GROMACS .gro file of C-alpha atoms in nm:
model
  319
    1UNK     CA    1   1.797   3.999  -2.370
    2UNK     CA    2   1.459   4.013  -2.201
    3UNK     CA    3   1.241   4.229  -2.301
    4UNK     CA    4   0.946   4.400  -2.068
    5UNK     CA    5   0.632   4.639  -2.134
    6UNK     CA    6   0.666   4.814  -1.797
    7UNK     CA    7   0.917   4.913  -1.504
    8UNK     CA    8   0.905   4.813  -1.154
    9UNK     CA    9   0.966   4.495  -0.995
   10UNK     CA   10   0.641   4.374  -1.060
   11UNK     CA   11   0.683   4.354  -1.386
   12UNK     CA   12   1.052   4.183  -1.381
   13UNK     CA   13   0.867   3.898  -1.175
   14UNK     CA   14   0.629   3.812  -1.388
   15UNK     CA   15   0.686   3.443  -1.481
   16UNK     CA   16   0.371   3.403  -1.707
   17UNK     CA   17   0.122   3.350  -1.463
   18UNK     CA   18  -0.206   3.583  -1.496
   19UNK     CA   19  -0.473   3.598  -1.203
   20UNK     CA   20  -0.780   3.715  -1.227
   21UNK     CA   21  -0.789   4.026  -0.967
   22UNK     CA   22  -1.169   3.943  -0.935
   23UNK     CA   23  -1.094   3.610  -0.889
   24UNK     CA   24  -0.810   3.731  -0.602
   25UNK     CA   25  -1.075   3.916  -0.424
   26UNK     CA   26  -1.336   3.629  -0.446
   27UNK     CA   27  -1.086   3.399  -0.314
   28UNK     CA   28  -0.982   3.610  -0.039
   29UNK     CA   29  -1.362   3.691   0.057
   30UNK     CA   30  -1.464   3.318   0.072
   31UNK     CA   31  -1.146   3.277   0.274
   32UNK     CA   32  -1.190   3.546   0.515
   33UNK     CA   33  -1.496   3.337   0.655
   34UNK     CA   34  -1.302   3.038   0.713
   35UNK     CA   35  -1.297   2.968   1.100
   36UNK     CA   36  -0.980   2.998   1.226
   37UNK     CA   37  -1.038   2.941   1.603
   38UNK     CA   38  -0.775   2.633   1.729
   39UNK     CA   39  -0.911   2.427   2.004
   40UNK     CA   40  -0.770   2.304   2.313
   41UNK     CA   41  -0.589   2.007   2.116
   42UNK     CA   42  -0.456   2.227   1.840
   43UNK     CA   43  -0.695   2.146   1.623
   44UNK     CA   44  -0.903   2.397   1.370
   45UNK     CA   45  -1.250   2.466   1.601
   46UNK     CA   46  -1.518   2.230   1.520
   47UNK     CA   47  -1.308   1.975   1.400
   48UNK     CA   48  -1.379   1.601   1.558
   49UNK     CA   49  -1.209   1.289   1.491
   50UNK     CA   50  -1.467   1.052   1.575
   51UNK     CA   51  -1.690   1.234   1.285
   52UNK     CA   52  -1.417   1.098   1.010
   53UNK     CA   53  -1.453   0.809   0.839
   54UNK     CA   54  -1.768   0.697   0.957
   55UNK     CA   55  -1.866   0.286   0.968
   56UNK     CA   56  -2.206   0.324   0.752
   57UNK     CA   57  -1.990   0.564   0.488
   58UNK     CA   58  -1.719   0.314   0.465
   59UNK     CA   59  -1.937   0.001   0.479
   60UNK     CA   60  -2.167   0.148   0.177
   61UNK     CA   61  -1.772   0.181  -0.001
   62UNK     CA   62  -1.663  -0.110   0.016
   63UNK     CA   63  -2.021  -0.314  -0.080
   64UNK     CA   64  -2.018  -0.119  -0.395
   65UNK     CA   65  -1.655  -0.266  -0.459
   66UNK     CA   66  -1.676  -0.553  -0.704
   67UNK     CA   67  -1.474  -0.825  -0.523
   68UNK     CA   68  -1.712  -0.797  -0.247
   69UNK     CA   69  -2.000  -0.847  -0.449
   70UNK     CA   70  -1.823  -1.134  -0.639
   71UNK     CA   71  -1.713  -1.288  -0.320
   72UNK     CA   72  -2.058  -1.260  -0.204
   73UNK     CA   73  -2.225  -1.360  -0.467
   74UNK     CA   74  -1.992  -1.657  -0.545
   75UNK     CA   75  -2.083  -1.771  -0.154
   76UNK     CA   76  -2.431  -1.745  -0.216
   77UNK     CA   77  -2.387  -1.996  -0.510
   78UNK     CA   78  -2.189  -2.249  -0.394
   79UNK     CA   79  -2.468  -2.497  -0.219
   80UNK     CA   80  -2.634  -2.490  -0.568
   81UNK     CA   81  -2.275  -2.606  -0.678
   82UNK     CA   82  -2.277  -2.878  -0.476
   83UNK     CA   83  -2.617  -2.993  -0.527
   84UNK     CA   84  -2.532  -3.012  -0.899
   85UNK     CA   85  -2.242  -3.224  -0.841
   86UNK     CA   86  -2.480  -3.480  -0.568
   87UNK     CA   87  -2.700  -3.517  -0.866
   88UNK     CA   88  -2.460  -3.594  -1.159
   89UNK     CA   89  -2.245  -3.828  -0.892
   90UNK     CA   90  -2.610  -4.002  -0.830
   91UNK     CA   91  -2.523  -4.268  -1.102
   92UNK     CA   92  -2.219  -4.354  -1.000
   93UNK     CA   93  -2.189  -4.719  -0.858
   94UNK     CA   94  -1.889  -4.691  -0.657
   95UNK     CA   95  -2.029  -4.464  -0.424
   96UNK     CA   96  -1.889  -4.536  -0.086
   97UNK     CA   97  -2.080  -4.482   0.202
   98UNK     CA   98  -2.001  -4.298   0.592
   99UNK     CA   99  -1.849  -4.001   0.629
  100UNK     CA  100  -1.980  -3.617   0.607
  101UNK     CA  101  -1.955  -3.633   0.211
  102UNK     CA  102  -2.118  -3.997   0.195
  103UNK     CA  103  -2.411  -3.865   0.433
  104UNK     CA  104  -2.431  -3.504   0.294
  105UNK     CA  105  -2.791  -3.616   0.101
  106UNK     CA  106  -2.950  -3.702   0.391
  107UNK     CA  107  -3.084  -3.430   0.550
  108UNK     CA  108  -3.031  -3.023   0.505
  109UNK     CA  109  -2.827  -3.009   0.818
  110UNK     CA  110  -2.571  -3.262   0.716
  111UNK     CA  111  -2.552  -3.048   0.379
  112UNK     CA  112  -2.471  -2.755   0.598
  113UNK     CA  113  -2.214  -2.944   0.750
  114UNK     CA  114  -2.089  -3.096   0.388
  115UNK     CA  115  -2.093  -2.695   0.261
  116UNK     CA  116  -1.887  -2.596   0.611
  117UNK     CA  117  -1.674  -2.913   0.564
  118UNK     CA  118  -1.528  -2.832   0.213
  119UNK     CA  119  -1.496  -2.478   0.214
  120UNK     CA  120  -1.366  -2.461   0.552
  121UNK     CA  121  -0.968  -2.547   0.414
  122UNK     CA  122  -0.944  -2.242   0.163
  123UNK     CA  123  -1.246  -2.067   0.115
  124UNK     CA  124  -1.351  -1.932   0.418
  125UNK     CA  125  -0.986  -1.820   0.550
  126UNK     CA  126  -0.962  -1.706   0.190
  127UNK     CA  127  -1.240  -1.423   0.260
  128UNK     CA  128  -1.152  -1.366   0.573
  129UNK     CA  129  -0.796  -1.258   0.433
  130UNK     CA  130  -0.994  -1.086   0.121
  131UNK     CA  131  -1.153  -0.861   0.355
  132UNK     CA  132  -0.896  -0.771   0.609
  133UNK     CA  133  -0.592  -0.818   0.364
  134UNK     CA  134  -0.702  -0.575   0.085
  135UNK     CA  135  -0.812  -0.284   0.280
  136UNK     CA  136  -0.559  -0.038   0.396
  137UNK     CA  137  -0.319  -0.226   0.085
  138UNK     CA  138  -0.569  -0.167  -0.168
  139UNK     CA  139  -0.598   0.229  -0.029
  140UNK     CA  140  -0.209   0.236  -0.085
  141UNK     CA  141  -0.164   0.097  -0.428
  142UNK     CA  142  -0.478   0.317  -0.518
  143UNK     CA  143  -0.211   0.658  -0.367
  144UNK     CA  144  -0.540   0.732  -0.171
  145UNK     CA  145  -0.419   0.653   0.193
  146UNK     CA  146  -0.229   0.981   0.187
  147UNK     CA  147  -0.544   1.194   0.153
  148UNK     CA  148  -0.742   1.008   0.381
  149UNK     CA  149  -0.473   1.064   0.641
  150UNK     CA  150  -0.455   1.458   0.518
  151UNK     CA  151  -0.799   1.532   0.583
  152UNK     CA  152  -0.681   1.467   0.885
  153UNK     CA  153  -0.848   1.118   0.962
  154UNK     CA  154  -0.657   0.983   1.262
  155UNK     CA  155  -0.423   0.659   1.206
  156UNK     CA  156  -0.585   0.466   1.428
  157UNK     CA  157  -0.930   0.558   1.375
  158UNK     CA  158  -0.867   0.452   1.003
  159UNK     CA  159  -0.734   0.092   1.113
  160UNK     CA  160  -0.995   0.055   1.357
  161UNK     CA  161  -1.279   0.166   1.125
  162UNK     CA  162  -1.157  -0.045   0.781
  163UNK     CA  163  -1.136  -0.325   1.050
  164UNK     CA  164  -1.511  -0.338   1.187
  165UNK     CA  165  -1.569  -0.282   0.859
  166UNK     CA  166  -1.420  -0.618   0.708
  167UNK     CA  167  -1.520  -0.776   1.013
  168UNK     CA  168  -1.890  -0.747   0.942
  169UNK     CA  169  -1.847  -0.839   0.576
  170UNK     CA  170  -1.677  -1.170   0.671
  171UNK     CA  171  -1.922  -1.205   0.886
  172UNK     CA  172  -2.198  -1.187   0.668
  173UNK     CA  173  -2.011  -1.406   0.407
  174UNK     CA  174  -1.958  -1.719   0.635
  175UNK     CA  175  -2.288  -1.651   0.784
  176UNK     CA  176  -2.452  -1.644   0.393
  177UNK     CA  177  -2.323  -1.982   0.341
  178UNK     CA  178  -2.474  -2.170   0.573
  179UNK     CA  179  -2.812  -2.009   0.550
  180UNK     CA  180  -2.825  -2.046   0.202
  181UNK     CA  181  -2.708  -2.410   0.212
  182UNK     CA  182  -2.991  -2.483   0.485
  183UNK     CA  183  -3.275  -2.289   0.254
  184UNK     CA  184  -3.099  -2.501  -0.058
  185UNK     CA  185  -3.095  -2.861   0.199
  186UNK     CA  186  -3.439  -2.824   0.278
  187UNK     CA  187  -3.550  -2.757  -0.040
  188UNK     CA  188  -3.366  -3.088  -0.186
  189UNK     CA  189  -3.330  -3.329   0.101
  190UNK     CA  190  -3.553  -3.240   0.319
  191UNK     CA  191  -3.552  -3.123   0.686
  192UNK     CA  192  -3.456  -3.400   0.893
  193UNK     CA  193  -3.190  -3.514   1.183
  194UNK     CA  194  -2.846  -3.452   1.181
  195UNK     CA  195  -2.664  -3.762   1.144
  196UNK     CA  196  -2.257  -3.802   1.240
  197UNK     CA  197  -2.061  -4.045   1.086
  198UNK     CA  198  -2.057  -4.227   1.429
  199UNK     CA  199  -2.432  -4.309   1.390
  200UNK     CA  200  -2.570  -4.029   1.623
  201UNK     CA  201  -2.893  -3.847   1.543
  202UNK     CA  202  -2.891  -3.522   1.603
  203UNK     CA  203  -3.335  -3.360   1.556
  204UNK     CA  204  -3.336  -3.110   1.361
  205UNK     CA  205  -3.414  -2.861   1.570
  206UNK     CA  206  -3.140  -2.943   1.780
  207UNK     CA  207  -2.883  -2.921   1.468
  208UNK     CA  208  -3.053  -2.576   1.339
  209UNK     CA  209  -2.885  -2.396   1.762
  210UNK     CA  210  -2.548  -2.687   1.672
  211UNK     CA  211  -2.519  -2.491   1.289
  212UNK     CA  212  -2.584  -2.172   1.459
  213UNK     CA  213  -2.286  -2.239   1.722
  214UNK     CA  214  -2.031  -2.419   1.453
  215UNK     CA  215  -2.116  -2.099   1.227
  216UNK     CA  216  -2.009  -1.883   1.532
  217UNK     CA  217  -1.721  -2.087   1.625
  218UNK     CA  218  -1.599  -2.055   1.275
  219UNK     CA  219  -1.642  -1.651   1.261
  220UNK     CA  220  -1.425  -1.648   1.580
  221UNK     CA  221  -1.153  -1.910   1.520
  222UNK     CA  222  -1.049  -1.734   1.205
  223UNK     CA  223  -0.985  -1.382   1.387
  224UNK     CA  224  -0.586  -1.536   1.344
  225UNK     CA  225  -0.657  -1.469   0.976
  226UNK     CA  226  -0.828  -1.135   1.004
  227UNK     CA  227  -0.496  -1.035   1.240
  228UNK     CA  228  -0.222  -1.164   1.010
  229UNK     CA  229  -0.377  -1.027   0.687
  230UNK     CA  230  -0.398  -0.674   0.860
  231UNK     CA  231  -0.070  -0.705   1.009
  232UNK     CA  232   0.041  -0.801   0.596
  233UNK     CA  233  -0.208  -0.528   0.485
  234UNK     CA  234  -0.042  -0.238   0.703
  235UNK     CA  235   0.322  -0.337   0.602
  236UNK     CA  236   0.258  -0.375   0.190
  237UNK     CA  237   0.134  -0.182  -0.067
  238UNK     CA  238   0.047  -0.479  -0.275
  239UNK     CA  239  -0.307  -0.632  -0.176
  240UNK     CA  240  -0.258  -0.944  -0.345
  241UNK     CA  241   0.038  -0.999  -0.129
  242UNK     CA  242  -0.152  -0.921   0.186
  243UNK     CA  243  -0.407  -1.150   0.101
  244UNK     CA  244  -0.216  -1.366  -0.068
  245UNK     CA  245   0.054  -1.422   0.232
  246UNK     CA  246  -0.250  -1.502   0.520
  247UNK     CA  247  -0.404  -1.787   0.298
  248UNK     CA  248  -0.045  -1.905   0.273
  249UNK     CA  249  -0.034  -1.944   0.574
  250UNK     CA  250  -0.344  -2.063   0.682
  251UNK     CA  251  -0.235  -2.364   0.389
  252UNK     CA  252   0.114  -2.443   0.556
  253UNK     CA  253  -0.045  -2.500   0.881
  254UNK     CA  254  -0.307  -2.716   0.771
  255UNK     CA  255  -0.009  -2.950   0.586
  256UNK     CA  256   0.198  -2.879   0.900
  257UNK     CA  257  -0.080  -3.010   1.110
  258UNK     CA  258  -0.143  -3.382   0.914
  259UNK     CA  259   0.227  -3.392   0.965
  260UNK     CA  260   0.147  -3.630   1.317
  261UNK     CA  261   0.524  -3.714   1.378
  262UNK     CA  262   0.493  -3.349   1.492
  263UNK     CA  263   0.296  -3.486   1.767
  264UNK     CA  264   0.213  -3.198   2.062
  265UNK     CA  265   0.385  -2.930   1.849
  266UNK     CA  266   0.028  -2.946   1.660
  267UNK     CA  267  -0.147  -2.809   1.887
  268UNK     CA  268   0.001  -2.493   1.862
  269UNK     CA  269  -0.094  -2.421   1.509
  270UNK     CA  270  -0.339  -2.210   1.418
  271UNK     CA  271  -0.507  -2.419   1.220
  272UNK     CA  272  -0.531  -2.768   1.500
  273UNK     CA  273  -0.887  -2.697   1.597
  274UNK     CA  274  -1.044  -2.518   1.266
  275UNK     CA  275  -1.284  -2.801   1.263
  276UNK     CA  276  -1.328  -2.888   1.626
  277UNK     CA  277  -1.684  -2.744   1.556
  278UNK     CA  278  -1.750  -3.109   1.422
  279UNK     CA  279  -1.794  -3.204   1.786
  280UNK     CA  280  -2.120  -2.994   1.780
  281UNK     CA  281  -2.292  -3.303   1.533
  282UNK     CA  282  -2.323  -3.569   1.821
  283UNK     CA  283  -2.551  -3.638   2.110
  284UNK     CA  284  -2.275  -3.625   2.392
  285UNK     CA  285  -2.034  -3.278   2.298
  286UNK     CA  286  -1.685  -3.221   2.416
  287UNK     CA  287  -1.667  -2.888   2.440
  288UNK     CA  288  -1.268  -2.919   2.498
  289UNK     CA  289  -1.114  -2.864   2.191
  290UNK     CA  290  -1.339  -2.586   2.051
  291UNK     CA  291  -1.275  -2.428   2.377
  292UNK     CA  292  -0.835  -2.447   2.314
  293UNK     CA  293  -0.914  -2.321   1.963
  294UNK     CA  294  -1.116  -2.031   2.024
  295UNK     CA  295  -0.793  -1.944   2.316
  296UNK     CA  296  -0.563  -2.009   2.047
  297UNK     CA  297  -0.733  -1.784   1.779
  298UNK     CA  298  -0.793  -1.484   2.074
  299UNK     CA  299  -0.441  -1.518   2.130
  300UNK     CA  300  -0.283  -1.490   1.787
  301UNK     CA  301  -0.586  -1.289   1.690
  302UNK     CA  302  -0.424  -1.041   1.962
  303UNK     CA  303  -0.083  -1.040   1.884
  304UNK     CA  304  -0.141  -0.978   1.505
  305UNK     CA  305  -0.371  -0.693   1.527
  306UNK     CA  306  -0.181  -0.548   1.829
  307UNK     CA  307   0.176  -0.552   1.587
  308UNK     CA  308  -0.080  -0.386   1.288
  309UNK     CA  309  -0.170  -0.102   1.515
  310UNK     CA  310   0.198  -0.064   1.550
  311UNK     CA  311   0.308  -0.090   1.237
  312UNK     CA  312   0.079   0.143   1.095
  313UNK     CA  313   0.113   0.425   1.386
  314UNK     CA  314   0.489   0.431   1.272
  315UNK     CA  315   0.484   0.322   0.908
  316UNK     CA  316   0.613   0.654   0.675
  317UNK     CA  317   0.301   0.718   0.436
  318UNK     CA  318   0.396   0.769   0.112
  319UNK     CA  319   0.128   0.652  -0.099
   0.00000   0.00000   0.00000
């Protein structure tokens, strides 16, 4: 039988929690100066959505983040990669010669073009799906999307923002690596003319505005990968599957696409003209097939991030 020190009701409801009455009053002095004035839209007075989540706050977030500083940082030291592996493959007698590899020693701009040419299969869609794939996944598996969306940040601001977001760090990434690989060319080979397989001689001021275009070209062509990982990012709580899942696919149509018995069907993956800015190393460009691939990327670019948007204005939050 329970046993109880006083009478009243009070007393019978007492389930072992003590407050502070000064504490009590504190609380509800502090809380009488709240504002509690709703505006037009229902919202508490003073409260504006487009003062959430702002670009530089997020930005400074996710540059403090240790994959981006690895990913950068890795970028940044690939052309001295590269150089090291020119130099030790100097000896070697059965060096063939022609082709972008063959001719990457001969100037700083056709090292540029080596460092685009080999990174352009997996490591370049790779960050791109880093970036775009791990951001609203990686604020699900961390149980922090909830809050974000409690506080209240808008859904679509939060898409929208954590997308500019990742869209300047990519861009800064496949921008780093050809600047540094020009600084590192210079420095090694030298700065003279482009030269294509074909024999053309590109000056080298001419290939400095051709690099400048190709790194462009690239940026945009790859928005298909920025689209698909944030569709993938939206509908999983697992980054590595987001990210994971674009360069997947990024692989498959690259093997689909060497695949020629597929003939005209190639042309329609979105992969067919990720190196059409190869076109820019000759004295006579055909500006035809990086124009169909930068249509191609817009338009799965589009559809991706329009089905994201969707996704994630209907998706039940839970984490």
């Amino acid at each position: 039988m329970s046993k109880t020190n006083g009478s009243g009701p009070a007393t019978r409801a007492d389930h072992g929690v003590h407050t502070d009455p000064a504490a009590l009053l504190e609380l509800t002095e502090v809380a009488s100066h709240e504002p509690t004035e709703v505006g037009p839209d229902g919202a508490v007075a003073g409260y504006r959505a487009d003062r959430t989540l702002r670009l530089g706050v997020e930005l400074k977030r996710q540059l403090k983040r240790r994959r981006t500083q690895l990913m950068l940082g890795f970028v940044a030291l690939l052309p001295f990669i590269l150089v090291i592996a020119f130099e030790i493959g100097q000896a070697n007698p059965n060096r063939r010669s022609g082709g972008f590899v063959d001719l990457a020693t001969a100037s700083a701009p056709n090292f540029v073009v080596l460092a685009l040419f080999v990174s352009g299969t997996f490591l370049l869609p790779m960050i791109v799906a880093l970036f775009y794939g791990d951001t609203i996944a990686s604020e699900a598996s961390w149980s922090s999307l909830k809050y974000l969306l409690a506080m209240p940040i808008p859904r679509h601001r939060v898409l929208r923002q954590k997308a500019i977001v990742s869209g300047i760090l990519s861009a800064v990434a496949l921008i780093l690596l050809p600047l540094v690989s020009l600084v590192v060319g210079v420095i090694w080979y030298g700065a003279g003319d482009a030269i294509s397989p074909t024999g053309d001689a590109v000056s080298f001021g001419d290939s400095l505005i051709a690099m400048g275009l190709a790194t462009v070209y690239i940026i945009l062509q790859l928005a298909w990968v920025a689209g698909l990982a944030m569709l993938l990012s939206v509908a999983t709580d697992a980054p590595l599957g987001a990210v994971g899942g674009a360069v997947i696919v990024a692989i498959v149509s690259q093997i689909l696409d060497q695949i020629t018995a597929l003939e005209g069907l190639r042309d329609y993956l979105p992969t067919h003209f990720a190196f059409s800015w190869m076109d820019l190393i000759s004295t006579d460009i055909d500006w035809t097939n990086m124009a169909n691939g930068m249509l191609s990327a817009a338009l799965y670019g589009t559809v991706f991030f329009l089905l994201a948007g969707r996704r994630f204005a209907t998706k039940d939050i839970t984490s």
